[in-house]
mmCIF file of C-alpha atoms in Angstrom:
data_model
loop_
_atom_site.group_PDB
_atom_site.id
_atom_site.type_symbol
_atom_site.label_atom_id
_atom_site.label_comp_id
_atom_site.label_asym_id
_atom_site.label_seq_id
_atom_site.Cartn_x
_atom_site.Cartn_y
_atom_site.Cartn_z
ATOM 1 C CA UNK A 398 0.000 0.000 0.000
ATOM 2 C CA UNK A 399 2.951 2.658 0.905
ATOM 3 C CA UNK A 400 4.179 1.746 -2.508
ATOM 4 C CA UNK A 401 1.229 2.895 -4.182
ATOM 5 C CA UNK A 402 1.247 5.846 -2.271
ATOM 6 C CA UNK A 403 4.816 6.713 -3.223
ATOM 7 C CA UNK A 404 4.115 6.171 -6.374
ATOM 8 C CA UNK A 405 1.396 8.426 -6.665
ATOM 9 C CA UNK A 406 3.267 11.733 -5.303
ATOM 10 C CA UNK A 407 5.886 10.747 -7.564
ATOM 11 C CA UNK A 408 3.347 11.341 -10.236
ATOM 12 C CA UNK A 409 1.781 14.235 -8.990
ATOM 13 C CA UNK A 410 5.524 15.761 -8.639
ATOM 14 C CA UNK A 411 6.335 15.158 -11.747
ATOM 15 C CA UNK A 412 3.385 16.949 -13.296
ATOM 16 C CA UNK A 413 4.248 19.797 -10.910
ATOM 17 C CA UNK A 414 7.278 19.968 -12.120
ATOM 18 C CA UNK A 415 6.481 19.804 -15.615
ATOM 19 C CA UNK A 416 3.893 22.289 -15.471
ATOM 20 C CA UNK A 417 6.746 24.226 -13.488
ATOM 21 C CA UNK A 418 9.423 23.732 -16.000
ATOM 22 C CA UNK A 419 6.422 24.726 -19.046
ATOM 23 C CA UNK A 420 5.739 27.987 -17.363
ATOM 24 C CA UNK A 421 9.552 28.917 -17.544
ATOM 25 C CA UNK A 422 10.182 27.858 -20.656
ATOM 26 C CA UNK A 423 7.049 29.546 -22.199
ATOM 27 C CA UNK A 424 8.538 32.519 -20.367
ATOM 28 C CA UNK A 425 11.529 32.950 -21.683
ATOM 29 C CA UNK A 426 10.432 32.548 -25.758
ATOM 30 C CA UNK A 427 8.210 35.458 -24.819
ATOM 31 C CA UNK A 428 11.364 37.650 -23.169
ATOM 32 C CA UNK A 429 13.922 36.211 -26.357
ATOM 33 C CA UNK A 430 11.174 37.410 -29.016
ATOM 34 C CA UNK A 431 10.179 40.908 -27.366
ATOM 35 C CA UNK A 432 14.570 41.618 -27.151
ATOM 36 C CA UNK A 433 14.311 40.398 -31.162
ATOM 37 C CA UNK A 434 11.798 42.428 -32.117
ATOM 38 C CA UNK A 435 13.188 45.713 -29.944
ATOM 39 C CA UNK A 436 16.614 44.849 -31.389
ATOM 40 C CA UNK A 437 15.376 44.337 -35.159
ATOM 41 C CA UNK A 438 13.114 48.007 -34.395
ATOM 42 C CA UNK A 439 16.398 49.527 -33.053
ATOM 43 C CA UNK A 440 18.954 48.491 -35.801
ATOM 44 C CA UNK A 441 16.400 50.246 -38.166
ATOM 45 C CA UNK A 442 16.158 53.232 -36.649
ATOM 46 C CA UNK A 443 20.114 53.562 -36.839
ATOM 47 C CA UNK A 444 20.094 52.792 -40.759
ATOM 48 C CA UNK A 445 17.398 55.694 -40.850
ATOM 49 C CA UNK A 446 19.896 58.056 -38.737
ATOM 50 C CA UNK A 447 22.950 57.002 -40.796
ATOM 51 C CA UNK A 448 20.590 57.463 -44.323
ATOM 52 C CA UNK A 449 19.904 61.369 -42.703
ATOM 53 C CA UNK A 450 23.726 61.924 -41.524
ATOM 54 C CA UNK A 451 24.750 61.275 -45.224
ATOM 55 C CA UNK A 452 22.403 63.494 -46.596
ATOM 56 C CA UNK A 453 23.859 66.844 -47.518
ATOM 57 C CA UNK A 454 24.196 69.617 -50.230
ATOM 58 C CA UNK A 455 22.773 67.135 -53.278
ATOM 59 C CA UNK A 456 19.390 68.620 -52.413
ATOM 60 C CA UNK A 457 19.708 72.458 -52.261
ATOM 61 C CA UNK A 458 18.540 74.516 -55.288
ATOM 62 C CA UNK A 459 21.585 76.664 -55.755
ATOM 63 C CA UNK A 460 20.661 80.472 -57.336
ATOM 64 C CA UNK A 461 21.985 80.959 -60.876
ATOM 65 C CA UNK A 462 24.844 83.129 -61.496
ATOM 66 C CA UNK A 463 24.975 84.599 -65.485
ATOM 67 C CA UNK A 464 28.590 83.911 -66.559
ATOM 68 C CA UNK A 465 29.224 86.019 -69.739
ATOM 69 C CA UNK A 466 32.652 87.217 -71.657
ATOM 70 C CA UNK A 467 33.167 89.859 -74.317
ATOM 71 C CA UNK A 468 35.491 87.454 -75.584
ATOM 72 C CA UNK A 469 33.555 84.987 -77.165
ATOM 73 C CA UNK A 470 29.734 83.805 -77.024
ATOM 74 C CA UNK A 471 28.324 81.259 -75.095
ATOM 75 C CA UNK A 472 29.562 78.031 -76.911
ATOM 76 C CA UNK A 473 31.830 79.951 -78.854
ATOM 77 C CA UNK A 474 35.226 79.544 -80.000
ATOM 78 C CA UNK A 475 37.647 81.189 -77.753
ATOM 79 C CA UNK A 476 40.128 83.430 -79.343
ATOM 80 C CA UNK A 477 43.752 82.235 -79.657
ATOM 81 C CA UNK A 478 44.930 85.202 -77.513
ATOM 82 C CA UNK A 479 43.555 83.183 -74.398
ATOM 83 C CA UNK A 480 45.341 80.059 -75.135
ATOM 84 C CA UNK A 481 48.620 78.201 -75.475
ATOM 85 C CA UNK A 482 48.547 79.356 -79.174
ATOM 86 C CA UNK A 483 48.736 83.251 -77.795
ATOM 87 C CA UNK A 484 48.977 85.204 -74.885
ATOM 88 C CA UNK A 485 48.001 82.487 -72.659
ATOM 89 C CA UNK A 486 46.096 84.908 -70.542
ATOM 90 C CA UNK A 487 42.578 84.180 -69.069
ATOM 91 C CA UNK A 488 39.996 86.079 -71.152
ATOM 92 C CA UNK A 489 37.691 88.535 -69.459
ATOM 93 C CA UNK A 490 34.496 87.354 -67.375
ATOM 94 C CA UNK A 491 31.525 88.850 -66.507
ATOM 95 C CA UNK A 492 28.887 87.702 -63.861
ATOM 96 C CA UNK A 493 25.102 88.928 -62.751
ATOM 97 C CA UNK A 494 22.552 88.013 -60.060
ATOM 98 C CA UNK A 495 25.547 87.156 -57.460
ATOM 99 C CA UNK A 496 23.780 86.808 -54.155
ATOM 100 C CA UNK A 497 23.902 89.852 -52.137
ATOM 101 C CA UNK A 498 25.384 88.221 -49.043
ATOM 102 C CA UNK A 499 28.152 86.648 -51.186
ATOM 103 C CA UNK A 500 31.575 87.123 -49.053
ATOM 104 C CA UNK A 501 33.388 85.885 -51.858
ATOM 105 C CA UNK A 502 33.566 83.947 -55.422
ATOM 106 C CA UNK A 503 35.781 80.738 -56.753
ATOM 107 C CA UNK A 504 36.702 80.174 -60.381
ATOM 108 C CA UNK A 505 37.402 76.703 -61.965
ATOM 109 C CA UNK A 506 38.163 76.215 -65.356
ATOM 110 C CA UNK A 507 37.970 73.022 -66.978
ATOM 111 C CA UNK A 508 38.154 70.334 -70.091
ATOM 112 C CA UNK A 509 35.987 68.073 -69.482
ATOM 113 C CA UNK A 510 36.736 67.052 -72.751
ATOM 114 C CA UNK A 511 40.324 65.554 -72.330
ATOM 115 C CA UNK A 512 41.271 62.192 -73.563
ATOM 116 C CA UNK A 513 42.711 61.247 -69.860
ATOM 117 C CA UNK A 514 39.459 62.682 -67.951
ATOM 118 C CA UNK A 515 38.937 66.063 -66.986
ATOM 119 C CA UNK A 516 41.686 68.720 -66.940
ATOM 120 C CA UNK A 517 41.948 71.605 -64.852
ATOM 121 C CA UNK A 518 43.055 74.730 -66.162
ATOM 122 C CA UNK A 519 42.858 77.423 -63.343
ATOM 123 C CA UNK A 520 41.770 77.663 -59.799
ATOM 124 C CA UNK A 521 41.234 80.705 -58.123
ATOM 125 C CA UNK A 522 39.496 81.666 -55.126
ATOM 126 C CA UNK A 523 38.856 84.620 -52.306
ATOM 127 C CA UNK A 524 37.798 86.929 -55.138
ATOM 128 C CA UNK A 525 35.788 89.973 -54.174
ATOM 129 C CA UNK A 526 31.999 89.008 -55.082
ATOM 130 C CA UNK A 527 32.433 91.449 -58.211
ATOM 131 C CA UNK A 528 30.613 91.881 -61.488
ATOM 132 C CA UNK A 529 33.531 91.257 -63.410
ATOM 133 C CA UNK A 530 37.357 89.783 -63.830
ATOM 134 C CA UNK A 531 39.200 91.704 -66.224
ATOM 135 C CA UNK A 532 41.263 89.727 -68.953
ATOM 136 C CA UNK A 533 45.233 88.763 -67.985
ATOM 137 C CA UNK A 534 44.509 89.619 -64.099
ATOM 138 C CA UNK A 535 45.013 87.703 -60.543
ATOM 139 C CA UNK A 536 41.870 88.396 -59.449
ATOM 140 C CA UNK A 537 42.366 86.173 -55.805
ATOM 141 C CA UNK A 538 44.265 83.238 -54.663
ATOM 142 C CA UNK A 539 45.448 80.774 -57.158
ATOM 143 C CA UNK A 540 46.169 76.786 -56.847
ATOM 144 C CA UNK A 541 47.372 74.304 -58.422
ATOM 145 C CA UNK A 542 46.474 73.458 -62.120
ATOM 146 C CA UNK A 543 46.705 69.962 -64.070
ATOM 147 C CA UNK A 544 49.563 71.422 -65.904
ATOM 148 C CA UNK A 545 51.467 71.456 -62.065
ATOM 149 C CA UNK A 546 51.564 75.376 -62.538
ATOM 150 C CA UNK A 547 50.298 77.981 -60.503
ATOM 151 C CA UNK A 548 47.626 80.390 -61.970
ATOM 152 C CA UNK A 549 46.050 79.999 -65.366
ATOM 153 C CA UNK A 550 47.013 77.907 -68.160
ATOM 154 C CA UNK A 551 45.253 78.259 -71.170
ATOM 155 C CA UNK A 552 43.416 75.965 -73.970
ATOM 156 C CA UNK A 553 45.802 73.685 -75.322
ATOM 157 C CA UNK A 554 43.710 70.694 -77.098
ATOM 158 C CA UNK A 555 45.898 67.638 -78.315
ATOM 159 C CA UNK A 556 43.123 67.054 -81.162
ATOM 160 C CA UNK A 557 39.848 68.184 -82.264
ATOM 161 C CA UNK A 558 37.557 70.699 -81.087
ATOM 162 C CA UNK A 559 37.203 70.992 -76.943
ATOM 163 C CA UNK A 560 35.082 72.686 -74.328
ATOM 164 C CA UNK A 561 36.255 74.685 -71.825
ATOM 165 C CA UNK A 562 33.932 75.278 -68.772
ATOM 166 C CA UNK A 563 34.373 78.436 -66.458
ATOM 167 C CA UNK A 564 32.386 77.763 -63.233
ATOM 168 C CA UNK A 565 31.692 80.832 -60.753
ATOM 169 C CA UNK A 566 30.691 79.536 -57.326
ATOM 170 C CA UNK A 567 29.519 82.624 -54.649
ATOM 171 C CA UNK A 568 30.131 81.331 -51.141
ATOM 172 C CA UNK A 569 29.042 82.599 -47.729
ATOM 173 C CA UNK A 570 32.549 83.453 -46.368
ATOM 174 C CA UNK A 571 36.209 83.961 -47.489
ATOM 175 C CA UNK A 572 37.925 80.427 -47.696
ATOM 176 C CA UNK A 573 41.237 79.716 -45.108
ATOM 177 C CA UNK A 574 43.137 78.031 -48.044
ATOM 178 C CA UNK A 575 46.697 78.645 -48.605
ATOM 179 C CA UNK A 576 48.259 79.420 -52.280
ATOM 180 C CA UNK A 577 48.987 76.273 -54.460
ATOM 181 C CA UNK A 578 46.353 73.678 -53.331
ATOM 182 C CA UNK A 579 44.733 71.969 -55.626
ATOM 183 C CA UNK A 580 40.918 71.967 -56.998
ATOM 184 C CA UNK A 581 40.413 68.685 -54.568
ATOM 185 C CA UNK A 582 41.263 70.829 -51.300
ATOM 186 C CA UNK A 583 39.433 73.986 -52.903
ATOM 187 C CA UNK A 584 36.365 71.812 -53.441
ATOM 188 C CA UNK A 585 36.623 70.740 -50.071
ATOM 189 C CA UNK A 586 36.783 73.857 -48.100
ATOM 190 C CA UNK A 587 33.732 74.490 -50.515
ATOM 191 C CA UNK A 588 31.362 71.748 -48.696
ATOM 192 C CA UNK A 589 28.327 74.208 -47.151
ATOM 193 C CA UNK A 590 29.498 77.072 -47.970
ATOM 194 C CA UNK A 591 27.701 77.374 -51.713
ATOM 195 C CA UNK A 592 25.203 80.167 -52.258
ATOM 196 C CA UNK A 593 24.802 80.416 -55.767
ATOM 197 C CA UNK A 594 26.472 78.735 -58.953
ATOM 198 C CA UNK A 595 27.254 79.725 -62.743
ATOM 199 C CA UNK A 596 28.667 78.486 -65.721
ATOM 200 C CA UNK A 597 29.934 79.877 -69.747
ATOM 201 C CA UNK A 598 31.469 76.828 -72.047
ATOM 202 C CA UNK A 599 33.445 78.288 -74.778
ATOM 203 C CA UNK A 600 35.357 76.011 -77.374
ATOM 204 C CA UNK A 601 38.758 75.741 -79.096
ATOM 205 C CA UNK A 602 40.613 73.718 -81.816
ATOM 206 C CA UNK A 603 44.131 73.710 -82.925
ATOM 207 C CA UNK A 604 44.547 74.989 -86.161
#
């Protein structure tokens, strides 16, 4: 009879303890799937703070600065004076609708046309927010250009008929940029500081 009996609370223990161990374990799926589903909800609000932090000037609407010369038209040839065929001297520029709270402008001339990629021809910056720069002047602070010379250096096409791009950029402030660097640091220091943008395209040939 005792045996019977001690076999029944052995019973009755074990379901006890089953129901026990049931209760924990239903427990702790419930704890493991709330920390999944805060963890999931947190690692996407971190890829939406990252996506913000790498948004910057791509969506600003920029004012328009006219870029004009007496020199030549827009998409016109540019006289030989202005090149490595003449003078070599930059031609005269002209510019309208530079915001009035400009502190100062940057010049870049380019080729975008060149057969190893784009070729800079002058960089220039810190220059008084004026209406004009007058032909064969140093207007402001010059870098480095792809020919490794300071200051301007003219068009000088291997073959065929290039473009030349002169881009005006009117920034908020003057820029702290030494002499001699080149269009990657002057682009740089640009970051945020962009208030309004222009551009003239003339073209040259070889004869």
């Amino acid at each position: 009879m005792n045996s019977r009996k001690d076999s029944g609370k052995v019973r009755i223990m074990n379901r006890r303890a089953g129901m026990v161990l049931s209760v924990f374990l239903l427990a702790g799926v419930l704890v493991f799937s709330g920390c999944m589903e805060n963890g999931v909800k947190d690692d996407s609000d971190a890829a939406e703070e990252i996506q913000d932090a790498g948004r910057g000037d791509e969506d600003v609407d920029f004012q328009i600065v006219k870029v004009f010369s007496r020199a030549f038209e827009p998409n016109g040839m540019i006289p030989a004076k202005y090149t490595c065929d003449g003078a070599n001297v930059n031609p005269p520029l002209g510019f309208e609708d530079v915001p009035e709270e400009a502190e100062s402008l940057v010049l870049i001339v380019d080729d975008p046309d060149a057969s190893m990629g784009t070729f800079t021809h002058w960089v220039i910056w810190n220059i008084e927010p004026v209406s004009n720069i007058e032909e064969d002047s140093i207007p402001g602070v010059e870098g480095i250009n792809d020919f490794r010379k300071m200051g301007y250096g003219g068009p000088c096409p291997s073959s065929g008929t290039h473009r030349y791009v002169f881009r005006v950029y009117a920034l908020d402030r003057q820029l702290e940029l030494k002499a001699g660097a080149g269009r990657k640091e002057l682009e740089n220091a640009m970051i945020g500081h962009i208030l309004a943008e222009g551009e003239l395209v003339g073209k040259y040939a070889r004869s």
